[in-house]
PDB file of C-alpha atoms and ligand atoms in Angstrom:
ATOM      1  CA  MET N   1      -1.347   9.394  20.497  1.00  0.00           C
ATOM      2  CA  ALA N   2      -3.252   8.735  17.269  1.00  0.00           C
ATOM      3  CA  SER N   3      -2.719   5.347  15.736  1.00  0.00           C
ATOM      4  CA  PRO N   4      -1.249   5.315  12.118  1.00  0.00           C
ATOM      5  CA  TRP N   5      -4.827   4.688  10.884  1.00  0.00           C
ATOM      6  CA  GLN N   6      -6.255   7.578  12.656  1.00  0.00           C
ATOM      7  CA  GLN N   7      -3.519   9.786  11.239  1.00  0.00           C
ATOM      8  CA  ARG N   8      -4.180   8.524   7.766  1.00  0.00           C
ATOM      9  CA  ILE N   9      -8.010   9.116   8.152  1.00  0.00           C
ATOM     10  CA  GLN N  10      -7.494  12.624   9.406  1.00  0.00           C
ATOM     11  CA  ARG N  11      -5.224  13.370   6.493  1.00  0.00           C
ATOM     12  CA  ALA N  12      -7.739  11.807   4.047  1.00  0.00           C
ATOM     13  CA  HIS N  13     -10.322  14.310   5.350  1.00  0.00           C
ATOM     14  CA  GLU N  14      -7.982  17.232   5.117  1.00  0.00           C
ATOM     15  CA  LEU N  15      -7.074  16.370   1.512  1.00  0.00           C
ATOM     16  CA  ALA N  16     -10.739  15.829   0.551  1.00  0.00           C
ATOM     17  CA  SER N  17     -11.469  19.336   1.635  1.00  0.00           C
ATOM     18  CA  ILE N  18      -8.641  20.739  -0.590  1.00  0.00           C
ATOM     19  CA  HIS N  19      -9.040  18.472  -3.725  1.00  0.00           C
ATOM     20  CA  ALA N  20     -12.811  18.083  -4.471  1.00  0.00           C
ATOM     21  CA  PHE N  21     -11.939  15.682  -7.399  1.00  0.00           C
ATOM     22  CA  ALA N  22     -10.506  13.217  -4.856  1.00  0.00           C
ATOM     23  CA  ALA N  23     -13.150  13.616  -2.210  1.00  0.00           C
ATOM     24  CA  GLU N  24     -15.103  10.435  -3.089  1.00  0.00           C
ATOM     25  CA  ILE N  25     -12.077   8.131  -3.196  1.00  0.00           C
ATOM     26  CA  LEU N  26     -10.644   9.663  -0.155  1.00  0.00           C
ATOM     27  CA  GLY N  27     -13.992   9.238   1.706  1.00  0.00           C
ATOM     28  CA  PHE N  28     -13.907   5.529   0.799  1.00  0.00           C
ATOM     29  CA  TYR N  29     -10.346   5.226   1.746  1.00  0.00           C
ATOM     30  CA  ALA N  30     -11.117   6.772   5.247  1.00  0.00           C
ATOM     31  CA  ASP N  31     -13.754   4.071   5.671  1.00  0.00           C
ATOM     32  CA  VAL N  32     -11.369   1.401   4.705  1.00  0.00           C
ATOM     33  CA  ALA N  33      -8.639   2.723   7.002  1.00  0.00           C
ATOM     34  CA  LYS N  34     -11.089   2.873   9.954  1.00  0.00           C
ATOM     35  CA  PHE N  35     -11.925  -0.869   9.315  1.00  0.00           C
ATOM     36  CA  GLN N  36      -8.170  -1.746   8.955  1.00  0.00           C
ATOM     37  CA  GLY N  37      -7.303  -0.028  12.316  1.00  0.00           C
ATOM     38  CA  GLU N  38     -10.101  -1.914  14.135  1.00  0.00           C
ATOM     39  CA  LEU N  39      -9.127  -5.202  12.446  1.00  0.00           C
ATOM     40  CA  HIS N  40      -5.452  -4.592  13.548  1.00  0.00           C
ATOM     41  CA  VAL N  41      -6.555  -4.345  17.158  1.00  0.00           C
ATOM     42  CA  ARG N  42      -8.805  -7.528  16.950  1.00  0.00           C
ATOM     43  CA  LEU N  43      -6.058  -9.506  15.241  1.00  0.00           C
ATOM     44  CA  LEU N  44      -3.418  -8.375  17.840  1.00  0.00           C
ATOM     45  CA  ALA N  45      -5.823  -9.830  20.529  1.00  0.00           C
ATOM     46  CA  ALA N  46      -6.449 -13.050  18.572  1.00  0.00           C
ATOM     47  CA  PHE N  47      -2.847 -13.820  17.934  1.00  0.00           C
ATOM     48  CA  PRO N  48      -0.870 -12.762  21.040  1.00  0.00           C
ATOM     49  CA  VAL N  49       2.695 -11.742  20.390  1.00  0.00           C
ATOM     50  CA  ARG N  50       5.191 -14.497  20.909  1.00  0.00           C
ATOM     51  CA  SER N  51       8.144 -13.269  22.808  1.00  0.00           C
ATOM     52  CA  ALA N  52      10.615 -16.137  22.124  1.00  0.00           C
ATOM     53  CA  SER N  53      13.065 -14.821  19.671  1.00  0.00           C
ATOM     54  CA  ALA N  54      13.196 -18.135  17.912  1.00  0.00           C
ATOM     55  CA  GLU N  55       9.683 -17.208  16.701  1.00  0.00           C
ATOM     56  CA  MET N  56      10.807 -14.069  15.137  1.00  0.00           C
ATOM     57  CA  ARG N  57      10.098 -14.037  11.480  1.00  0.00           C
ATOM     58  CA  HIS N  58      12.256 -12.503   8.783  1.00  0.00           C
ATOM     59  CA  GLU N  59       9.960 -13.014   5.919  1.00  0.00           C
ATOM     60  CA  LEU N  60       6.203 -13.292   5.384  1.00  0.00           C
ATOM     61  CA  SER N  61       5.063 -16.897   5.190  1.00  0.00           C
ATOM     62  CA  PRO N  62       3.986 -17.899   1.674  1.00  0.00           C
ATOM     63  CA  GLU N  63       0.594 -19.000   2.765  1.00  0.00           C
ATOM     64  CA  LEU N  64      -1.951 -18.432   5.575  1.00  0.00           C
ATOM     65  CA  SER N  65      -2.212 -21.250   8.217  1.00  0.00           C
ATOM     66  CA  PRO N  66      -5.602 -22.923   8.901  1.00  0.00           C
ATOM     67  CA  ALA N  67      -5.787 -20.977  12.272  1.00  0.00           C
ATOM     68  CA  GLU N  68      -5.010 -17.729  10.429  1.00  0.00           C
ATOM     69  CA  LEU N  69      -7.667 -18.434   7.797  1.00  0.00           C
ATOM     70  CA  SER N  70     -10.337 -19.320  10.253  1.00  0.00           C
ATOM     71  CA  GLU N  71      -9.603 -16.160  12.226  1.00  0.00           C
ATOM     72  CA  LEU N  72      -9.638 -13.904   9.089  1.00  0.00           C
ATOM     73  CA  THR N  73     -12.357 -15.441   6.967  1.00  0.00           C
ATOM     74  CA  PRO N  74     -15.420 -14.478   9.014  1.00  0.00           C
ATOM     75  CA  ARG N  75     -14.064 -10.964   9.313  1.00  0.00           C
ATOM     76  CA  PHE N  76     -14.140 -10.529   5.547  1.00  0.00           C
ATOM     77  CA  GLU N  77     -17.948 -10.270   5.415  1.00  0.00           C
ATOM     78  CA  PRO N  78     -18.153  -6.990   7.328  1.00  0.00           C
ATOM     79  CA  PHE N  79     -15.438  -5.706   5.044  1.00  0.00           C
ATOM     80  CA  LEU N  80     -17.321  -6.581   1.915  1.00  0.00           C
ATOM     81  CA  SER N  81     -20.467  -4.997   3.414  1.00  0.00           C
ATOM     82  CA  LEU N  82     -18.492  -1.840   3.897  1.00  0.00           C
ATOM     83  CA  ALA N  83     -17.218  -1.849   0.347  1.00  0.00           C
ATOM     84  CA  GLU N  84     -20.790  -2.623  -0.884  1.00  0.00           C
ATOM     85  CA  THR N  85     -22.198   0.426   1.053  1.00  0.00           C
ATOM     86  CA  HIS N  86     -19.402   2.950   0.664  1.00  0.00           C
ATOM     87  CA  GLY N  87     -17.271   1.839  -2.380  1.00  0.00           C
ATOM     88  CA  PRO N  88     -17.344   3.259  -5.874  1.00  0.00           C
ATOM     89  CA  LYS N  89     -20.118   1.635  -7.952  1.00  0.00           C
ATOM     90  CA  ALA N  90     -17.995  -1.085  -9.704  1.00  0.00           C
ATOM     91  CA  LEU N  91     -16.459  -2.174  -6.414  1.00  0.00           C
ATOM     92  CA  ALA N  92     -19.756  -2.177  -4.604  1.00  0.00           C
ATOM     93  CA  GLU N  93     -21.285  -4.486  -7.219  1.00  0.00           C
ATOM     94  CA  LEU N  94     -18.258  -6.877  -7.017  1.00  0.00           C
ATOM     95  CA  SER N  95     -18.445  -6.826  -3.163  1.00  0.00           C
ATOM     96  CA  ARG N  96     -22.252  -7.791  -3.279  1.00  0.00           C
ATOM     97  CA  GLU N  97     -21.293 -10.744  -5.645  1.00  0.00           C
ATOM     98  CA  LEU N  98     -18.440 -11.881  -3.459  1.00  0.00           C
ATOM     99  CA  ARG N  99     -20.610 -11.748  -0.377  1.00  0.00           C
ATOM    100  CA  ALA N 100     -23.173 -13.888  -1.994  1.00  0.00           C
ATOM    101  CA  ARG N 101     -20.531 -16.592  -2.810  1.00  0.00           C
ATOM    102  CA  GLY N 102     -19.987 -17.433   0.933  1.00  0.00           C
ATOM    103  CA  LYS N 103     -17.194 -18.393   3.144  1.00  0.00           C
ATOM    104  CA  ASP N 104     -15.504 -21.162   1.185  1.00  0.00           C
ATOM    105  CA  SER N 105     -14.921 -18.808  -1.739  1.00  0.00           C
ATOM    106  CA  TRP N 106     -13.708 -16.058   0.723  1.00  0.00           C
ATOM    107  CA  SER N 107     -11.019 -18.250   2.209  1.00  0.00           C
ATOM    108  CA  GLY N 108      -9.936 -19.224  -1.214  1.00  0.00           C
ATOM    109  CA  LEU N 109      -9.701 -15.672  -2.314  1.00  0.00           C
ATOM    110  CA  LEU N 110      -7.776 -14.599   0.804  1.00  0.00           C
ATOM    111  CA  GLN N 111      -5.328 -17.492   0.389  1.00  0.00           C
ATOM    112  CA  ALA N 112      -4.783 -16.697  -3.316  1.00  0.00           C
ATOM    113  CA  THR N 113      -4.263 -12.974  -2.481  1.00  0.00           C
ATOM    114  CA  TRP N 114      -1.779 -13.724   0.216  1.00  0.00           C
ATOM    115  CA  ALA N 115       0.343 -15.551  -2.468  1.00  0.00           C
ATOM    116  CA  ALA N 116      -0.263 -13.164  -5.296  1.00  0.00           C
ATOM    117  CA  HIS N 117       2.749 -10.850  -6.005  1.00  0.00           C
ATOM    118  CA  SER N 118       1.391  -8.793  -8.842  1.00  0.00           C
ATOM    119  CA  PRO N 119      -2.261  -8.103  -8.139  1.00  0.00           C
ATOM    120  CA  SER N 120      -4.196  -6.954 -11.189  1.00  0.00           C
ATOM    121  CA  ASP N 121      -7.931  -7.613 -10.781  1.00  0.00           C
ATOM    122  CA  ALA N 122     -10.346  -5.847  -8.534  1.00  0.00           C
ATOM    123  CA  GLN N 123     -11.216  -8.685  -6.193  1.00  0.00           C
ATOM    124  CA  THR N 124      -7.533  -9.270  -5.433  1.00  0.00           C
ATOM    125  CA  PHE N 125      -7.145  -5.534  -4.468  1.00  0.00           C
ATOM    126  CA  LEU N 126     -10.265  -5.756  -2.309  1.00  0.00           C
ATOM    127  CA  ALA N 127      -8.859  -8.809  -0.532  1.00  0.00           C
ATOM    128  CA  LEU N 128      -5.473  -7.111  -0.307  1.00  0.00           C
ATOM    129  CA  ALA N 129      -6.972  -4.100   1.437  1.00  0.00           C
ATOM    130  CA  PHE N 130      -8.543  -6.479   4.017  1.00  0.00           C
ATOM    131  CA  LEU N 131      -5.361  -8.444   4.519  1.00  0.00           C
ATOM    132  CA  GLN N 132      -3.032  -5.475   4.766  1.00  0.00           C
ATOM    133  CA  PRO N 133      -3.540  -4.831   8.514  1.00  0.00           C
ATOM    134  CA  TYR N 134      -2.475  -8.473   9.175  1.00  0.00           C
ATOM    135  CA  ALA N 135       0.597  -8.247   6.961  1.00  0.00           C
ATOM    136  CA  GLU N 136       1.441  -4.898   8.623  1.00  0.00           C
ATOM    137  CA  LEU N 137       1.077  -6.530  12.064  1.00  0.00           C
ATOM    138  CA  LEU N 138       3.316  -9.475  11.165  1.00  0.00           C
ATOM    139  CA  ARG N 139       5.930  -7.166   9.693  1.00  0.00           C
ATOM    140  CA  SER N 140       5.934  -4.912  12.790  1.00  0.00           C
ATOM    141  CA  LEU N 141       6.817  -8.006  14.819  1.00  0.00           C
ATOM    142  CA  ALA N 142       9.578  -9.162  12.538  1.00  0.00           C
ATOM    143  CA  SER N 143      13.259  -8.398  12.313  1.00  0.00           C
ATOM    144  CA  LEU N 144      13.943  -7.290   8.815  1.00  0.00           C
ATOM    145  CA  ARG N 145      17.278  -8.046   7.224  1.00  0.00           C
ATOM    146  CA  PRO N 146      18.641  -5.411   4.904  1.00  0.00           C
ATOM    147  CA  ARG N 147      19.380  -6.617   1.368  1.00  0.00           C
ATOM    148  CA  GLN N 148      21.710  -5.332  -1.249  1.00  0.00           C
ATOM    149  CA  GLN N 149      19.928  -5.288  -4.520  1.00  0.00           C
ATOM    150  CA  THR N 150      19.055  -3.250  -7.494  1.00  0.00           C
ATOM    151  CA  HIS N 151      15.684  -4.493  -8.203  1.00  0.00           C
ATOM    152  CA  ALA N 152      13.621  -3.135  -5.457  1.00  0.00           C
ATOM    153  CA  VAL N 153      11.267  -5.503  -3.702  1.00  0.00           C
ATOM    154  CA  CYS N 154      10.134  -5.461  -0.111  1.00  0.00           C
ATOM    155  CA  PRO N 155      12.610  -7.161   2.327  1.00  0.00           C
ATOM    156  CA  PHE N 156       9.744  -8.719   4.256  1.00  0.00           C
ATOM    157  CA  CYS N 157       7.181  -9.890   1.742  1.00  0.00           C
ATOM    158  CA  ASN N 158       8.932  -9.569  -1.627  1.00  0.00           C
ATOM    159  CA  ARG N 159       6.340  -7.299  -3.155  1.00  0.00           C
ATOM    160  CA  LYS N 160       6.981  -4.178  -5.278  1.00  0.00           C
ATOM    161  CA  PRO N 161       6.717  -0.729  -3.678  1.00  0.00           C
ATOM    162  CA  SER N 162       3.652   1.336  -4.533  1.00  0.00           C
ATOM    163  CA  LEU N 163       5.302   4.686  -3.546  1.00  0.00           C
ATOM    164  CA  GLY N 164       8.451   6.369  -2.338  1.00  0.00           C
ATOM    165  CA  VAL N 165       9.169   8.973   0.360  1.00  0.00           C
ATOM    166  CA  MET N 166      11.938  11.481   0.700  1.00  0.00           C
ATOM    167  CA  ARG N 167      13.207  12.174   4.260  1.00  0.00           C
ATOM    168  CA  GLN N 168      15.722  14.670   5.647  1.00  0.00           C
ATOM    169  CA  MET N 169      19.005  13.066   6.091  1.00  0.00           C
ATOM    170  CA  GLY N 170      21.986  15.085   7.083  1.00  0.00           C
ATOM    171  CA  ASP N 171      22.238  17.950   4.673  1.00  0.00           C
ATOM    172  CA  GLY N 172      20.151  16.367   2.014  1.00  0.00           C
ATOM    173  CA  ALA N 173      17.202  14.087   1.433  1.00  0.00           C
ATOM    174  CA  ALA N 174      17.270  10.291   1.187  1.00  0.00           C
ATOM    175  CA  ARG N 175      14.642   8.247  -0.642  1.00  0.00           C
ATOM    176  CA  SER N 176      12.993   5.131   0.685  1.00  0.00           C
ATOM    177  CA  LEU N 177      10.320   2.943  -0.755  1.00  0.00           C
ATOM    178  CA  ILE N 178       7.100   1.735   0.743  1.00  0.00           C
ATOM    179  CA  CYS N 179       5.756  -1.754   0.224  1.00  0.00           C
ATOM    180  CA  SER N 180       2.394  -2.117  -1.447  1.00  0.00           C
ATOM    181  CA  PHE N 181       1.276  -4.735   0.979  1.00  0.00           C
ATOM    182  CA  CYS N 182       2.875  -4.815   4.479  1.00  0.00           C
ATOM    183  CA  LEU N 183       3.986  -1.184   4.206  1.00  0.00           C
ATOM    184  CA  ALA N 184       7.642  -1.857   5.113  1.00  0.00           C
ATOM    185  CA  GLU N 185       9.845   1.127   4.305  1.00  0.00           C
ATOM    186  CA  TRP N 186      13.432   0.596   3.185  1.00  0.00           C
ATOM    187  CA  GLN N 187      16.075   2.847   1.836  1.00  0.00           C
ATOM    188  CA  PHE N 188      16.698   2.846  -1.883  1.00  0.00           C
ATOM    189  CA  ARG N 189      19.281   4.974  -3.829  1.00  0.00           C
ATOM    190  CA  ARG N 190      17.628   8.077  -5.341  1.00  0.00           C
ATOM    191  CA  LEU N 191      19.044   7.828  -8.854  1.00  0.00           C
ATOM    192  CA  VAL N 192      18.218   4.132  -9.537  1.00  0.00           C
ATOM    193  CA  CYS N 193      14.939   2.961 -11.163  1.00  0.00           C
ATOM    194  CA  PRO N 194      13.293   0.580  -8.738  1.00  0.00           C
ATOM    195  CA  GLY N 195      11.732  -1.232 -11.749  1.00  0.00           C
ATOM    196  CA  CYS N 196      14.859  -2.174 -13.717  1.00  0.00           C
ATOM    197  CA  GLY N 197      17.853  -0.860 -11.938  1.00  0.00           C
ATOM    198  CA  GLU N 198      18.647   1.913 -14.570  1.00  0.00           C
ATOM    199  CA  GLU N 199      21.204   4.349 -13.139  1.00  0.00           C
ATOM    200  CA  ASN N 200      21.700   6.732 -16.178  1.00  0.00           C
ATOM    201  CA  ASP N 201      20.093   9.937 -14.835  1.00  0.00           C
ATOM    202  CA  LYS N 202      19.331  11.067 -18.379  1.00  0.00           C
ATOM    203  CA  LYS N 203      16.855   8.162 -18.549  1.00  0.00           C
ATOM    204  CA  LEU N 204      15.300   9.001 -15.240  1.00  0.00           C
ATOM    205  CA  PRO N 205      13.239  12.127 -15.681  1.00  0.00           C
ATOM    206  CA  VAL N 206      11.491  13.479 -12.567  1.00  0.00           C
ATOM    207  CA  PHE N 207       8.291  15.690 -12.926  1.00  0.00           C
ATOM    208  CA  THR N 208       6.137  17.657 -10.587  1.00  0.00           C
ATOM    209  CA  ALA N 209       2.996  19.697 -10.883  1.00  0.00           C
ATOM    210  CA  SER N 210       2.079  22.837  -9.135  1.00  0.00           C
ATOM    211  CA  ASP N 211      -0.946  21.287  -7.433  1.00  0.00           C
ATOM    212  CA  PHE N 212       1.215  18.709  -5.753  1.00  0.00           C
ATOM    213  CA  ASP N 213       4.660  20.340  -5.739  1.00  0.00           C
ATOM    214  CA  TYR N 214       5.829  17.972  -3.001  1.00  0.00           C
ATOM    215  CA  ILE N 215       5.022  14.859  -5.000  1.00  0.00           C
ATOM    216  CA  ARG N 216       7.739  13.668  -7.567  1.00  0.00           C
ATOM    217  CA  VAL N 217       6.779  11.604 -10.497  1.00  0.00           C
ATOM    218  CA  GLU N 218       9.897   9.509 -10.957  1.00  0.00           C
ATOM    219  CA  CYS N 219       9.958   7.963 -14.408  1.00  0.00           C
ATOM    220  CA  CYS N 220      12.278   5.576 -16.249  1.00  0.00           C
ATOM    221  CA  ASP N 221      12.736   5.723 -19.952  1.00  0.00           C
ATOM    222  CA  SER N 222      14.400   2.248 -19.929  1.00  0.00           C
ATOM    223  CA  CYS N 223      11.498   0.190 -18.573  1.00  0.00           C
ATOM    224  CA  ASN N 224       8.750   2.888 -18.936  1.00  0.00           C
ATOM    225  CA  THR N 225       7.556   2.661 -15.448  1.00  0.00           C
ATOM    226  CA  TYR N 226       7.030   5.362 -12.858  1.00  0.00           C
ATOM    227  CA  ILE N 227       6.653   5.669  -9.110  1.00  0.00           C
ATOM    228  CA  LYS N 228       5.369   8.646  -7.147  1.00  0.00           C
ATOM    229  CA  THR N 229       7.550   9.880  -4.280  1.00  0.00           C
ATOM    230  CA  VAL N 230       6.192  12.111  -1.548  1.00  0.00           C
ATOM    231  CA  ASP N 231       8.895  14.638  -0.513  1.00  0.00           C
ATOM    232  CA  LEU N 232       8.396  15.106   3.250  1.00  0.00           C
ATOM    233  CA  THR N 233      11.242  17.657   3.292  1.00  0.00           C
ATOM    234  CA  LYS N 234       8.917  19.929   1.275  1.00  0.00           C
ATOM    235  CA  ASN N 235       5.575  19.014   3.138  1.00  0.00           C
ATOM    236  CA  GLY N 236       5.922  17.714   6.502  1.00  0.00           C
ATOM    237  CA  HIS N 237       2.121  17.273   6.982  1.00  0.00           C
ATOM    238  CA  ALA N 238       1.791  14.737   4.247  1.00  0.00           C
ATOM    239  CA  GLU N 239       0.821  11.152   5.083  1.00  0.00           C
ATOM    240  CA  PRO N 240       2.577   9.558   2.118  1.00  0.00           C
ATOM    241  CA  ILE N 241      -0.048   6.737   1.470  1.00  0.00           C
ATOM    242  CA  VAL N 242      -2.953   9.189   1.596  1.00  0.00           C
ATOM    243  CA  ASP N 243      -1.282  11.903  -0.394  1.00  0.00           C
ATOM    244  CA  GLU N 244      -0.314   9.323  -3.006  1.00  0.00           C
ATOM    245  CA  LEU N 245      -3.999   8.419  -3.400  1.00  0.00           C
ATOM    246  CA  ALA N 246      -5.148  12.057  -3.586  1.00  0.00           C
ATOM    247  CA  SER N 247      -2.658  12.848  -6.292  1.00  0.00           C
ATOM    248  CA  ALA N 248      -4.385  10.744  -8.914  1.00  0.00           C
ATOM    249  CA  PRO N 249      -4.095  13.367 -11.675  1.00  0.00           C
ATOM    250  CA  LEU N 250      -0.388  12.778 -11.611  1.00  0.00           C
ATOM    251  CA  ASP N 251      -1.095   9.081 -12.550  1.00  0.00           C
ATOM    252  CA  LEU N 252      -3.262  10.141 -15.415  1.00  0.00           C
ATOM    253  CA  TRP N 253      -0.492  12.466 -16.627  1.00  0.00           C
ATOM    254  CA  ALA N 254       2.207   9.870 -16.402  1.00  0.00           C
ATOM    255  CA  ARG N 255      -0.027   7.266 -18.233  1.00  0.00           C
ATOM    256  CA  ASP N 256      -0.767   9.754 -20.964  1.00  0.00           C
ATOM    257  CA  ARG N 257       3.036   9.872 -21.514  1.00  0.00           C
ATOM    258  CA  GLY N 258       3.312   6.186 -21.884  1.00  0.00           C
ATOM    259  CA  TYR N 259       4.566   5.288 -18.310  1.00  0.00           C
ATOM    260  CA  ALA N 260       3.044   2.440 -16.422  1.00  0.00           C
ATOM    261  CA  LYS N 261       2.817   2.490 -12.680  1.00  0.00           C
ATOM    262  CA  LEU N 262       5.376   0.311 -11.081  1.00  0.00           C
ATOM    263  CA  GLN N 263       2.735  -1.047  -8.641  1.00  0.00           C
ATOM    264  CA  SER N 264      -0.895   0.075  -8.194  1.00  0.00           C
ATOM    265  CA  ASN N 265      -1.866   1.313  -4.801  1.00  0.00           C
ATOM    266  CA  LEU N 266      -4.346  -0.290  -2.494  1.00  0.00           C
ATOM    267  CA  LEU N 267      -7.362   1.034  -4.380  1.00  0.00           C
ATOM    268  CA  GLY N 268      -6.042  -0.449  -7.655  1.00  0.00           C
ATOM    269  CA  MET N 269      -5.073   3.077  -8.893  1.00  0.00           C
TER     270      MET N 269
HETATM  271 ZN1  LIG L   1       6.121  -5.934   2.153  1.00  0.00          ZN
HETATM  272 ZN1  LIG L   2      13.382   1.278 -15.227  1.00  0.00          ZN
END
């Protein structure tokens, strides 16, 4: 069976052949996903799964241990090389600069990114893309405790979701949100803004466009944010993370209307 990364890579190639405007960014994403999948395998070997239930985590630790940092830091260099060779121009230049700064600066950046809850600059997004497979690995080994809350943050790492998905549930469709970092997925009521908890449906307009009729742009007129939700009941072939990336024109559209994205995706878009 294909790994989640292989499935995302395949979908990236599929979408690139349909949407020429997104081909470059999807090509870069496919390179990143390939690296992430390989890193996941290496990290799994480096940190054997502890079986004792006492070790089971419920939340992501707020910082990387010295052992984790020494395992991760040297692996950041090949990732920077990849971004330097295959990334968009600005990211390639940044990666070259970061590579020249050396190991001490990398471990500082990785530690700071691990603790950052609202990434905004390009180097944090770059480090985030590198760290994501490790956050995802830890989350897959954790037992998540469901929370009751209106303001939607990830139950494992407390970060904001970068997209939503709709899945078939009984006769209808239920919405869940996907964490921007560890990719945890948790259910969240459909008619509630994940940014501010607004429940008045008149203030929660939903838009779609014919190019991406299975992606909902869910806006909130109270906090002026939006999140894109991939409706898997309308398109079962979608890989939500990848389709979210490919539908960048919807982001331009929402921003033109004064809505800010609740949380940028892994490529800072
Ligand atoms: Zn998370
Ligand atoms: Zn809101």
